[in-house]
Amino acid sequence: MLKQMVHASKTNLEVESLRPVEEREIGHCTKVRRSVNMEKLQSGYLFPEISMREYEHSQKHPDAKIIRLGIGDTTEPVPNCIAFAMTKKAIDLSTVEGYSGYGDEQGNKALRKRIAEKFYENMGIKGEEVFVSDGAQCDISRIQMLLGSNVTVAVQDPSFPAYIDSSVIFGRAGELQGQNGKYERIVYMKCAPENDFFPDLSNTPRTDIIFFCSPNNPTGTAASASQLRRLVDFATANGSLIVYDSSYAAYISDGSPTSIYQIPGAKQVAIEVSSFSKFAGFTGVRLGWTVVPEELSYSNGFPIIKDYDRIVCTCFNGASNIVQAGGLACLSAEGFQAVSRVVNHYKENAKILVEAFRGLGMEVYGGQNAPYLWVHFPGSSSWELFAEILEKTHIVTIPGRGFGPAGEEYIRVSSFGHRETILEASNRLTSLHKHIFK
Amino acid sequence: MLKQMVHASKTNLEVESLRPVEEREIGHCTKVRRSVNMEKLQSGYLFPEISMREYEHSQKHPDAKIIRLGIGDTTEPVPNCIAFAMTKKAIDLSTVEGYSGYGDEQGNKALRKRIAEKFYENMGIKGEEVFVSDGAQCDISRIQMLLGSNVTVAVQDPSFPAYIDSSVIFGRAGELQGQNGKYERIVYMKCAPENDFFPDLSNTPRTDIIFFCSPNNPTGTAASASQLRRLVDFATANGSLIVYDSSYAAYISDGSPTSIYQIPGAKQVAIEVSSFSKFAGFTGVRLGWTVVPEELSYSNGFPIIKDYDRIVCTCFNGASNIVQAGGLACLSAEGFQAVSRVVNHYKENAKILVEAFRGLGMEVYGGQNAPYLWVHFPGSSSWELFAEILEKTHIVTIPGRGFGPAGEEYIRVSSFGHRETILEASNRLTSLHKHIFK
């Protein structure tokens, strides 16, 4: 491969009209050292890895109808009124009167205000504290940029891999320990059935940052108000900063808090990251937001919002104006109703899948407050399970181990899909003899 | 202000149904230390600072018709065929057949291929080496994420402020030196009329990274093929990595290279960052790209493209699919012709402004290969000039000092604007008595 590249380059050199002043060495390397942080990353990022496995499977079984319950990718159309708002904005941009260039880096004021009103009613969050973005995953990295290099990090185990991977990239993780697959400087807060998927905080060392996702990806469980109360108290006592990810809040069905700011005192200890991806089917459209309360400050009293604003202005340039128009339409009465119908569709899918796995005698978590099921296969390797399910049913899932050491023995199953696809998946699973799920 | 916030928070606490376990201290600070890097940033980021000054001026002179030749913000409508492609994509997303979720993090394959064909014809750049993004400024930060913490940086002086500011945020800049306004660890490569706006490389210390923007923002000058040949040789000899910003390449009129890859050997030493912002009026729509050639490697031979791909997958999630559809339309025969017409409009504006300033006896650089004029006012303070021009003509410019120490005595003037605005600006400038431009 490398040889090919060098060859291609040489051929190219030959056809160029300009000639190098001196013959360059073939295979020239820069003297820039590879980042020691990048070297510490475990193989590939989880989701592209899953896509590659799926691709390999499709090559091996060209006739198989593969069902994708792996990557949490939305499948249902964007509601008309929202698509219309985006077409309208695009058309406006083609007129002299309607054209606009750079918007505020922090996002359109009306959208920031509307997000504050719609998602943070009675929580005292102002539009000025909402930073509109191109998605929660991107915001996680911007939050990492904000922080100094020596901050310490805790994550739920299992958790969305971007928290750990971005911590590695920013040099906060230390060495990967071969024996348990953990990074030495990251605190892994185990979340499992035995602790109701909420970490044992009495046992958790203090860190500067606590990444906390609820409803959790991948376990599909939402923290209760009293659990979050404990989390906020823990952060307050330790002077920690919670980075709370509420990207799946729209899926909450049991009255659990949809925002960390429902917990009094949270504004002094938490940033909240959230997204239109799973709420409005914007996975490819790209829109999210981050709330940084004005009350939140560093140890020296300096408001964190001021630095975050600086990061957003320097390292980002605002979400697309067309997409922001779509976001605003999602939060209109009509739009909100329409996206809620889509969310309900996925929730019903989750019920169907929960029943299918339970019918096989499996322990299933999640699915009630999240579009994800977390299915337990005691004693099994999750990558082997992933491969076996794919091989036998042509259903793509995600091995729990991809989300952290505590994900071993689990697979994550996404409930995003057309109804007929989900029913077909359910049939395939049900018709499988129980013994494959040993 | 801080008091108000605390008060608002307390009121909010009182109305909440959940009660804190213990009385929290009013004005609680986390124990997270503010990043020493963020502390080193000079006041505000330049462009929001300019917006604020403009806003203050408008408050002071509510009846003044302010002309904005400051921030380089496009003003002309997006051509119809491009807007149409985006509306079509938005409508497709509202249909079962046309809906799609996550795209490839690196961008739509067709768009990557088209960018390679259109902008890098005969340079041997493949679609797989093109990473589509939400803009060049964002990509600069992603490139910073890619690199280790100890890399050293050189920039043109003056230069687009994001290079230095992101270097500060990533801890590469060292201390700000009060006497000359430079960061101690950054190498400032002076670009001025006396060196034809190309740095004296015989005099430039080796750094890992060389940020190089051509056509340059702010000076508006494009490096010639022989200058770029020297730059590539310099980087090759030193094992440096050039981060080449070609965001204004569409404005080149004199045959200067539009890409660093026109220089043989550049693929082994350079990343190229570019943008649809000024090329297609996408400043608010948000689309850019970065080329990382497969030949480019770290000192240990590891291909940089692999790490960049990992950054894009982990810290970014792809540009909006609607916007990418617009990007593809820009590169169709019809779209390209249409955006070229808009670029020509801005170029004609630049000519008008060049004439106006020359008519006042000023030395004007740029304007031929870029939408920016770089006007010299020997002996003057650029912030004072900025304020004086704003006060006397209600024209917003940008003080050259905002782009680096070598920008003192200069102002940058943008030629983005409707024709009548540019003519009006020209009139206001011409009618001013020469003595204000002392």
PDB file of N, CA, C and O in Angstrom, chain A residues 276-330:
ATOM      1  N   PHE A 276     -30.003  17.229  18.357  1.00  0.00           N
ATOM      2  CA  PHE A 276     -31.214  17.010  17.570  1.00  0.00           C
ATOM      3  C   PHE A 276     -31.156  15.677  16.819  1.00  0.00           C
ATOM      4  O   PHE A 276     -32.121  15.307  16.149  1.00  0.00           O
ATOM      5  N   SER A 277     -30.051  14.960  16.911  1.00  0.00           N
ATOM      6  CA  SER A 277     -29.866  13.768  16.070  1.00  0.00           C
ATOM      7  C   SER A 277     -30.964  12.733  16.286  1.00  0.00           C
ATOM      8  O   SER A 277     -31.632  12.318  15.345  1.00  0.00           O
ATOM      9  N   LYS A 278     -31.144  12.311  17.518  1.00  0.00           N
ATOM     10  CA  LYS A 278     -32.077  11.225  17.795  1.00  0.00           C
ATOM     11  C   LYS A 278     -33.456  11.776  18.131  1.00  0.00           C
ATOM     12  O   LYS A 278     -34.447  11.070  18.079  1.00  0.00           O
ATOM     13  N   PHE A 279     -33.484  13.050  18.451  1.00  0.00           N
ATOM     14  CA  PHE A 279     -34.739  13.718  18.783  1.00  0.00           C
ATOM     15  C   PHE A 279     -35.506  14.063  17.495  1.00  0.00           C
ATOM     16  O   PHE A 279     -36.728  13.937  17.430  1.00  0.00           O
ATOM     17  N   ALA A 280     -34.784  14.432  16.434  1.00  0.00           N
ATOM     18  CA  ALA A 280     -35.463  14.900  15.216  1.00  0.00           C
ATOM     19  C   ALA A 280     -34.979  14.199  13.952  1.00  0.00           C
ATOM     20  O   ALA A 280     -35.275  14.663  12.849  1.00  0.00           O
ATOM     21  N   GLY A 281     -34.222  13.117  14.108  1.00  0.00           N
ATOM     22  CA  GLY A 281     -33.719  12.426  12.920  1.00  0.00           C
ATOM     23  C   GLY A 281     -32.669  13.222  12.181  1.00  0.00           C
ATOM     24  O   GLY A 281     -32.510  13.114  10.969  1.00  0.00           O
ATOM     25  N   PHE A 282     -31.898  14.025  12.925  1.00  0.00           N
ATOM     26  CA  PHE A 282     -30.904  14.925  12.323  1.00  0.00           C
ATOM     27  C   PHE A 282     -29.497  14.321  12.337  1.00  0.00           C
ATOM     28  O   PHE A 282     -28.511  15.059  12.315  1.00  0.00           O
ATOM     29  N   THR A 283     -29.393  12.985  12.351  1.00  0.00           N
ATOM     30  CA  THR A 283     -28.049  12.374  12.421  1.00  0.00           C
ATOM     31  C   THR A 283     -27.170  12.833  11.266  1.00  0.00           C
ATOM     32  O   THR A 283     -25.973  13.043  11.445  1.00  0.00           O
ATOM     33  N   GLY A 284     -27.763  12.965  10.085  1.00  0.00           N
ATOM     34  CA  GLY A 284     -26.997  13.424   8.926  1.00  0.00           C
ATOM     35  C   GLY A 284     -27.134  14.913   8.689  1.00  0.00           C
ATOM     36  O   GLY A 284     -26.314  15.515   7.992  1.00  0.00           O
ATOM     37  N   VAL A 285     -28.154  15.510   9.265  1.00  0.00           N
ATOM     38  CA  VAL A 285     -28.403  16.953   9.070  1.00  0.00           C
ATOM     39  C   VAL A 285     -27.464  17.774   9.961  1.00  0.00           C
ATOM     40  O   VAL A 285     -27.001  18.826   9.564  1.00  0.00           O
ATOM     41  N   ARG A 286     -27.166  17.246  11.145  1.00  0.00           N
ATOM     42  CA  ARG A 286     -26.182  17.786  12.095  1.00  0.00           C
ATOM     43  C   ARG A 286     -26.633  19.043  12.841  1.00  0.00           C
ATOM     44  O   ARG A 286     -26.533  20.158  12.343  1.00  0.00           O
ATOM     45  N   LEU A 287     -27.089  18.823  14.054  1.00  0.00           N
ATOM     46  CA  LEU A 287     -27.414  19.946  14.938  1.00  0.00           C
ATOM     47  C   LEU A 287     -27.415  19.464  16.390  1.00  0.00           C
ATOM     48  O   LEU A 287     -27.942  18.391  16.691  1.00  0.00           O
ATOM     49  N   GLY A 288     -26.812  20.243  17.233  1.00  0.00           N
ATOM     50  CA  GLY A 288     -26.798  19.924  18.658  1.00  0.00           C
ATOM     51  C   GLY A 288     -26.657  21.201  19.452  1.00  0.00           C
ATOM     52  O   GLY A 288     -26.731  22.302  18.890  1.00  0.00           O
ATOM     53  N   TRP A 289     -26.485  21.074  20.748  1.00  0.00           N
ATOM     54  CA  TRP A 289     -26.241  22.270  21.554  1.00  0.00           C
ATOM     55  C   TRP A 289     -25.560  21.895  22.867  1.00  0.00           C
ATOM     56  O   TRP A 289     -25.603  20.742  23.281  1.00  0.00           O
ATOM     57  N   THR A 290     -24.958  22.901  23.466  1.00  0.00           N
ATOM     58  CA  THR A 290     -24.330  22.731  24.774  1.00  0.00           C
ATOM     59  C   THR A 290     -24.761  23.889  25.652  1.00  0.00           C
ATOM     60  O   THR A 290     -24.792  25.038  25.196  1.00  0.00           O
ATOM     61  N   VAL A 291     -25.132  23.563  26.882  1.00  0.00           N
ATOM     62  CA  VAL A 291     -25.499  24.604  27.846  1.00  0.00           C
ATOM     63  C   VAL A 291     -24.342  24.796  28.824  1.00  0.00           C
ATOM     64  O   VAL A 291     -23.869  23.831  29.437  1.00  0.00           O
ATOM     65  N   VAL A 292     -23.882  26.032  28.930  1.00  0.00           N
ATOM     66  CA  VAL A 292     -22.869  26.367  29.939  1.00  0.00           C
ATOM     67  C   VAL A 292     -23.462  27.469  30.816  1.00  0.00           C
ATOM     68  O   VAL A 292     -23.537  28.626  30.394  1.00  0.00           O
ATOM     69  N   PRO A 293     -23.921  27.109  32.009  1.00  0.00           N
ATOM     70  CA  PRO A 293     -24.563  28.119  32.866  1.00  0.00           C
ATOM     71  C   PRO A 293     -23.579  29.201  33.297  1.00  0.00           C
ATOM     72  O   PRO A 293     -22.391  28.925  33.500  1.00  0.00           O
ATOM     73  N   GLU A 294     -24.085  30.405  33.436  1.00  0.00           N
ATOM     74  CA  GLU A 294     -23.221  31.516  33.854  1.00  0.00           C
ATOM     75  C   GLU A 294     -22.644  31.312  35.250  1.00  0.00           C
ATOM     76  O   GLU A 294     -21.569  31.816  35.564  1.00  0.00           O
ATOM     77  N   GLU A 295     -23.364  30.566  36.073  1.00  0.00           N
ATOM     78  CA  GLU A 295     -22.908  30.325  37.455  1.00  0.00           C
ATOM     79  C   GLU A 295     -21.695  29.420  37.542  1.00  0.00           C
ATOM     80  O   GLU A 295     -21.045  29.338  38.588  1.00  0.00           O
ATOM     81  N   LEU A 296     -21.445  28.671  36.491  1.00  0.00           N
ATOM     82  CA  LEU A 296     -20.407  27.646  36.544  1.00  0.00           C
ATOM     83  C   LEU A 296     -19.033  28.307  36.457  1.00  0.00           C
ATOM     84  O   LEU A 296     -18.774  29.084  35.542  1.00  0.00           O
ATOM     85  N   SER A 297     -18.159  27.983  37.393  1.00  0.00           N
ATOM     86  CA  SER A 297     -16.853  28.657  37.367  1.00  0.00           C
ATOM     87  C   SER A 297     -15.699  27.717  37.688  1.00  0.00           C
ATOM     88  O   SER A 297     -15.874  26.661  38.288  1.00  0.00           O
ATOM     89  N   TYR A 298     -14.528  28.134  37.255  1.00  0.00           N
ATOM     90  CA  TYR A 298     -13.295  27.429  37.613  1.00  0.00           C
ATOM     91  C   TYR A 298     -12.980  27.689  39.082  1.00  0.00           C
ATOM     92  O   TYR A 298     -13.611  28.540  39.731  1.00  0.00           O
ATOM     93  N   SER A 299     -11.934  27.034  39.544  1.00  0.00           N
ATOM     94  CA  SER A 299     -11.533  27.182  40.954  1.00  0.00           C
ATOM     95  C   SER A 299     -11.201  28.625  41.310  1.00  0.00           C
ATOM     96  O   SER A 299     -11.355  29.030  42.455  1.00  0.00           O
ATOM     97  N   ASN A 300     -10.772  29.413  40.326  1.00  0.00           N
ATOM     98  CA  ASN A 300     -10.431  30.819  40.622  1.00  0.00           C
ATOM     99  C   ASN A 300     -11.621  31.757  40.471  1.00  0.00           C
ATOM    100  O   ASN A 300     -11.471  32.965  40.511  1.00  0.00           O
ATOM    101  N   GLY A 301     -12.817  31.183  40.257  1.00  0.00           N
ATOM    102  CA  GLY A 301     -14.009  32.006  40.148  1.00  0.00           C
ATOM    103  C   GLY A 301     -14.306  32.499  38.743  1.00  0.00           C
ATOM    104  O   GLY A 301     -15.349  33.110  38.506  1.00  0.00           O
ATOM    105  N   PHE A 302     -13.402  32.260  37.813  1.00  0.00           N
ATOM    106  CA  PHE A 302     -13.603  32.744  36.441  1.00  0.00           C
ATOM    107  C   PHE A 302     -14.737  31.946  35.782  1.00  0.00           C
ATOM    108  O   PHE A 302     -14.761  30.715  35.863  1.00  0.00           O
ATOM    109  N   PRO A 303     -15.707  32.626  35.151  1.00  0.00           N
ATOM    110  CA  PRO A 303     -16.859  31.906  34.567  1.00  0.00           C
ATOM    111  C   PRO A 303     -16.435  31.045  33.372  1.00  0.00           C
ATOM    112  O   PRO A 303     -15.822  31.551  32.434  1.00  0.00           O
ATOM    113  N   ILE A 304     -16.780  29.782  33.420  1.00  0.00           N
ATOM    114  CA  ILE A 304     -16.407  28.847  32.357  1.00  0.00           C
ATOM    115  C   ILE A 304     -17.048  29.253  31.037  1.00  0.00           C
ATOM    116  O   ILE A 304     -16.477  29.078  29.964  1.00  0.00           O
ATOM    117  N   ILE A 305     -18.241  29.845  31.113  1.00  0.00           N
ATOM    118  CA  ILE A 305     -18.947  30.244  29.885  1.00  0.00           C
ATOM    119  C   ILE A 305     -18.093  31.191  29.034  1.00  0.00           C
ATOM    120  O   ILE A 305     -18.144  31.130  27.807  1.00  0.00           O
ATOM    121  N   LYS A 306     -17.294  32.028  29.667  1.00  0.00           N
ATOM    122  CA  LYS A 306     -16.477  32.973  28.891  1.00  0.00           C
ATOM    123  C   LYS A 306     -15.432  32.240  28.062  1.00  0.00           C
ATOM    124  O   LYS A 306     -15.178  32.599  26.916  1.00  0.00           O
ATOM    125  N   ASP A 307     -14.812  31.224  28.650  1.00  0.00           N
ATOM    126  CA  ASP A 307     -13.829  30.453  27.886  1.00  0.00           C
ATOM    127  C   ASP A 307     -14.510  29.596  26.829  1.00  0.00           C
ATOM    128  O   ASP A 307     -13.977  29.419  25.734  1.00  0.00           O
ATOM    129  N   TYR A 308     -15.677  29.072  27.155  1.00  0.00           N
ATOM    130  CA  TYR A 308     -16.349  28.240  26.155  1.00  0.00           C
ATOM    131  C   TYR A 308     -16.745  29.098  24.944  1.00  0.00           C
ATOM    132  O   TYR A 308     -16.616  28.675  23.791  1.00  0.00           O
ATOM    133  N   ASP A 309     -17.193  30.293  25.238  1.00  0.00           N
ATOM    134  CA  ASP A 309     -17.530  31.217  24.157  1.00  0.00           C
ATOM    135  C   ASP A 309     -16.306  31.470  23.265  1.00  0.00           C
ATOM    136  O   ASP A 309     -16.404  31.491  22.037  1.00  0.00           O
ATOM    137  N   ARG A 310     -15.166  31.621  23.885  1.00  0.00           N
ATOM    138  CA  ARG A 310     -13.929  31.873  23.137  1.00  0.00           C
ATOM    139  C   ARG A 310     -13.574  30.667  22.265  1.00  0.00           C
ATOM    140  O   ARG A 310     -13.122  30.831  21.126  1.00  0.00           O
ATOM    141  N   ILE A 311     -13.774  29.459  22.802  1.00  0.00           N
ATOM    142  CA  ILE A 311     -13.502  28.238  22.034  1.00  0.00           C
ATOM    143  C   ILE A 311     -14.427  28.196  20.815  1.00  0.00           C
ATOM    144  O   ILE A 311     -14.001  27.912  19.691  1.00  0.00           O
ATOM    145  N   VAL A 312     -15.696  28.475  21.042  1.00  0.00           N
ATOM    146  CA  VAL A 312     -16.682  28.410  19.968  1.00  0.00           C
ATOM    147  C   VAL A 312     -16.358  29.434  18.868  1.00  0.00           C
ATOM    148  O   VAL A 312     -16.486  29.149  17.677  1.00  0.00           O
ATOM    149  N   CYS A 313     -15.893  30.613  19.277  1.00  0.00           N
ATOM    150  CA  CYS A 313     -15.559  31.647  18.291  1.00  0.00           C
ATOM    151  C   CYS A 313     -14.263  31.337  17.542  1.00  0.00           C
ATOM    152  O   CYS A 313     -14.112  31.725  16.391  1.00  0.00           O
ATOM    153  N   THR A 314     -13.327  30.661  18.191  1.00  0.00           N
ATOM    154  CA  THR A 314     -12.004  30.458  17.605  1.00  0.00           C
ATOM    155  C   THR A 314     -11.900  29.138  16.846  1.00  0.00           C
ATOM    156  O   THR A 314     -11.218  29.049  15.842  1.00  0.00           O
ATOM    157  N   CYS A 315     -12.574  28.110  17.347  1.00  0.00           N
ATOM    158  CA  CYS A 315     -12.378  26.750  16.828  1.00  0.00           C
ATOM    159  C   CYS A 315     -13.623  26.222  16.127  1.00  0.00           C
ATOM    160  O   CYS A 315     -13.661  25.061  15.706  1.00  0.00           O
ATOM    161  N   PHE A 316     -14.644  27.020  16.041  1.00  0.00           N
ATOM    162  CA  PHE A 316     -15.902  26.629  15.415  1.00  0.00           C
ATOM    163  C   PHE A 316     -16.442  27.902  14.789  1.00  0.00           C
ATOM    164  O   PHE A 316     -15.969  28.991  15.081  1.00  0.00           O
ATOM    165  N   ASN A 317     -17.448  27.753  13.947  1.00  0.00           N
ATOM    166  CA  ASN A 317     -17.933  28.954  13.285  1.00  0.00           C
ATOM    167  C   ASN A 317     -19.444  28.947  13.159  1.00  0.00           C
ATOM    168  O   ASN A 317     -20.023  29.571  12.278  1.00  0.00           O
ATOM    169  N   GLY A 318     -20.084  28.197  14.065  1.00  0.00           N
ATOM    170  CA  GLY A 318     -21.545  28.139  14.044  1.00  0.00           C
ATOM    171  C   GLY A 318     -22.050  26.978  13.206  1.00  0.00           C
ATOM    172  O   GLY A 318     -21.384  26.520  12.279  1.00  0.00           O
ATOM    173  N   ALA A 319     -23.243  26.506  13.540  1.00  0.00           N
ATOM    174  CA  ALA A 319     -23.905  25.459  12.762  1.00  0.00           C
ATOM    175  C   ALA A 319     -24.469  26.089  11.491  1.00  0.00           C
ATOM    176  O   ALA A 319     -24.687  27.296  11.423  1.00  0.00           O
ATOM    177  N   SER A 320     -24.717  25.275  10.497  1.00  0.00           N
ATOM    178  CA  SER A 320     -25.254  25.765   9.220  1.00  0.00           C
ATOM    179  C   SER A 320     -26.558  26.532   9.441  1.00  0.00           C
ATOM    180  O   SER A 320     -27.445  26.086  10.176  1.00  0.00           O
ATOM    181  N   ASN A 321     -26.684  27.673   8.762  1.00  0.00           N
ATOM    182  CA  ASN A 321     -27.908  28.474   8.919  1.00  0.00           C
ATOM    183  C   ASN A 321     -29.148  27.716   8.418  1.00  0.00           C
ATOM    184  O   ASN A 321     -30.234  27.841   9.000  1.00  0.00           O
ATOM    185  N   ILE A 322     -28.982  26.902   7.388  1.00  0.00           N
ATOM    186  CA  ILE A 322     -30.116  26.124   6.865  1.00  0.00           C
ATOM    187  C   ILE A 322     -30.571  25.117   7.915  1.00  0.00           C
ATOM    188  O   ILE A 322     -31.763  24.952   8.186  1.00  0.00           O
ATOM    189  N   VAL A 323     -29.610  24.473   8.521  1.00  0.00           N
ATOM    190  CA  VAL A 323     -29.905  23.460   9.535  1.00  0.00           C
ATOM    191  C   VAL A 323     -30.522  24.096  10.782  1.00  0.00           C
ATOM    192  O   VAL A 323     -31.463  23.550  11.379  1.00  0.00           O
ATOM    193  N   GLN A 324     -30.033  25.267  11.141  1.00  0.00           N
ATOM    194  CA  GLN A 324     -30.607  25.952  12.307  1.00  0.00           C
ATOM    195  C   GLN A 324     -32.070  26.316  12.058  1.00  0.00           C
ATOM    196  O   GLN A 324     -32.886  26.280  12.987  1.00  0.00           O
ATOM    197  N   ALA A 325     -32.389  26.652  10.819  1.00  0.00           N
ATOM    198  CA  ALA A 325     -33.803  26.926  10.500  1.00  0.00           C
ATOM    199  C   ALA A 325     -34.631  25.659  10.730  1.00  0.00           C
ATOM    200  O   ALA A 325     -35.761  25.722  11.228  1.00  0.00           O
ATOM    201  N   GLY A 326     -34.064  24.517  10.388  1.00  0.00           N
ATOM    202  CA  GLY A 326     -34.738  23.245  10.662  1.00  0.00           C
ATOM    203  C   GLY A 326     -34.901  23.012  12.155  1.00  0.00           C
ATOM    204  O   GLY A 326     -35.941  22.536  12.623  1.00  0.00           O
ATOM    205  N   GLY A 327     -33.874  23.354  12.910  1.00  0.00           N
ATOM    206  CA  GLY A 327     -33.934  23.185  14.368  1.00  0.00           C
ATOM    207  C   GLY A 327     -35.054  24.014  14.980  1.00  0.00           C
ATOM    208  O   GLY A 327     -35.797  23.547  15.843  1.00  0.00           O
ATOM    209  N   LEU A 328     -35.170  25.242  14.483  1.00  0.00           N
ATOM    210  CA  LEU A 328     -36.224  26.126  14.996  1.00  0.00           C
ATOM    211  C   LEU A 328     -37.604  25.537  14.669  1.00  0.00           C
ATOM    212  O   LEU A 328     -38.514  25.555  15.507  1.00  0.00           O
ATOM    213  N   ALA A 329     -37.742  24.965  13.479  1.00  0.00           N
ATOM    214  CA  ALA A 329     -39.022  24.354  13.093  1.00  0.00           C
ATOM    215  C   ALA A 329     -39.336  23.143  13.976  1.00  0.00           C
ATOM    216  O   ALA A 329     -40.506  22.888  14.293  1.00  0.00           O
ATOM    217  N   CYS A 330     -38.330  22.397  14.399  1.00  0.00           N
ATOM    218  CA  CYS A 330     -38.549  21.248  15.305  1.00  0.00           C
ATOM    219  C   CYS A 330     -39.188  21.707  16.616  1.00  0.00           C
ATOM    220  O   CYS A 330     -39.843  20.927  17.290  1.00  0.00           O
TER     221      CYS A 330
END
